[in-house]
XYZ file of C-alpha atoms in Angstrom:
141
model
C -98.790 1.591 -1.631
C -97.430 -0.791 -4.189
C -94.802 1.785 -5.076
C -93.704 2.084 -1.414
C -93.536 -1.683 -1.037
C -91.550 -1.936 -4.255
C -89.134 0.735 -2.998
C -88.648 -1.156 0.267
C -88.082 -4.452 -1.490
C -85.644 -2.925 -3.980
C -83.703 -1.132 -1.253
C -83.792 -4.336 0.799
C -82.424 -6.306 -2.140
C -79.697 -3.715 -2.649
C -78.661 -3.980 0.949
C -78.322 -7.731 0.576
C -76.121 -7.444 -2.474
C -74.067 -4.556 -1.136
C -70.881 -5.608 0.499
C -70.309 -4.480 3.996
C -67.982 -1.556 4.384
C -64.450 -2.620 5.073
C -63.144 -1.238 8.316
C -59.385 -1.265 8.418
C -57.521 -0.352 11.490
C -54.261 1.410 11.018
C -51.469 -1.111 11.264
C -48.684 -0.073 13.567
C -45.250 -0.561 12.091
C -43.200 -2.885 14.211
C -39.685 -1.952 14.960
C -37.797 -5.038 15.991
C -34.548 -3.301 16.733
C -34.985 -0.985 19.645
C -31.359 -0.028 19.979
C -28.976 1.736 17.685
C -27.613 -0.023 14.638
C -24.172 -1.555 15.010
C -21.612 -0.167 12.572
C -19.294 -2.415 10.586
C -16.327 -1.357 12.724
C -18.204 -2.157 15.948
C -19.267 -5.518 14.523
C -15.676 -6.371 13.587
C -14.356 -5.209 16.969
C -16.960 -7.294 18.813
C -15.940 -10.477 17.001
C -12.207 -9.800 17.255
C -12.673 -9.304 21.010
C -14.721 -12.514 21.223
C -12.074 -14.643 19.526
C -9.203 -12.894 21.327
C -10.367 -13.985 24.779
C -7.430 -15.782 26.375
C -9.707 -18.326 28.062
C -11.813 -19.240 25.016
C -12.536 -22.954 24.797
C -13.266 -25.187 21.808
C -17.028 -24.997 22.298
C -17.001 -21.192 22.348
C -14.818 -21.160 19.239
C -17.243 -23.414 17.332
C -20.283 -21.521 18.632
C -18.785 -18.197 17.586
C -17.870 -19.456 14.120
C -21.303 -21.025 13.593
C -22.957 -17.754 14.568
C -20.608 -15.699 12.424
C -21.012 -17.950 9.382
C -24.788 -17.798 9.856
C -24.783 -14.079 9.050
C -25.276 -12.934 5.494
C -21.660 -11.857 5.031
C -18.139 -13.091 4.554
C -16.147 -12.272 7.718
C -13.404 -9.681 7.455
C -9.813 -10.993 7.464
C -9.117 -9.390 10.866
C -11.970 -11.418 12.414
C -10.687 -14.572 10.751
C -7.175 -13.823 11.964
C -8.434 -13.624 15.559
C -10.347 -16.898 15.069
C -7.275 -18.637 13.603
C -5.150 -17.420 16.524
C -7.774 -18.855 18.876
C -7.473 -22.170 17.019
C -3.719 -22.046 17.534
C -4.109 -21.331 21.269
C -6.399 -24.366 21.473
C -4.030 -26.411 19.273
C -7.007 -27.187 16.988
C -5.793 -27.473 13.411
C -9.039 -29.094 12.222
C -11.095 -26.061 13.280
C -8.656 -23.716 11.573
C -9.021 -25.587 8.290
C -12.814 -25.700 8.711
C -12.800 -21.923 9.124
C -10.985 -21.534 5.810
C -13.373 -23.993 4.136
C -16.359 -22.082 5.531
C -15.011 -18.814 4.150
C -14.571 -20.416 0.727
C -18.127 -21.734 0.920
C -19.513 -18.360 2.042
C -17.793 -16.639 -0.871
C -20.183 -18.525 -3.117
C -20.235 -17.402 -6.732
C -17.964 -14.416 -6.007
C -14.694 -16.093 -6.922
C -12.553 -13.044 -6.103
C -13.387 -12.996 -2.367
C -11.652 -16.191 -1.221
C -8.278 -15.423 -2.892
C -8.404 -11.933 -1.372
C -9.044 -13.356 2.109
C -6.214 -15.877 1.674
C -3.896 -13.115 0.503
C -4.718 -11.042 3.592
C -4.363 -14.046 5.917
C -1.197 -15.496 4.366
C 1.236 -13.878 6.863
C -0.873 -15.160 9.766
C -1.203 -18.625 8.228
C 2.588 -18.792 7.757
C 3.250 -17.547 11.287
C 0.864 -20.056 12.859
C 1.836 -22.938 10.562
C -1.708 -23.462 9.266
C -1.949 -24.934 5.760
C -4.789 -23.996 3.434
C -7.251 -26.636 2.222
C -5.675 -26.279 -1.235
C -2.202 -27.070 0.165
C -3.621 -30.168 1.830
C -5.430 -31.263 -1.340
C -8.835 -31.490 0.336
C -10.444 -28.827 -1.842
C -11.004 -31.262 -4.700
C -13.995 -33.052 -3.203
């Protein structure tokens, strides 16, 4: 009898020290993008179309640029060209210069990106009469 009681107490003590089995439910992978992925060409075309709207106003221009600059990328020159043309249609030189400053800022430590973008945009800048921040001397802040 003592042996049976000892067995019960030992097994009871083991059950107290044993951790409960961990039940893990299978975690469903969430897919946040339900549609197809947008290609780079579609992305560029969407933004060129946005900035090429003939009835774009100053608020839409700023909203579009803030959204575009918020992405983890430096906009392609063709998108920037459409945005600069929108600035010209709105007669908004300050926004045009801010766009160029934002591109320089977005280039970050990659010093070769901003000169490339300026090189690609130079014919458009000359056509529209938009000076660069460097030509205005406001890049030395």
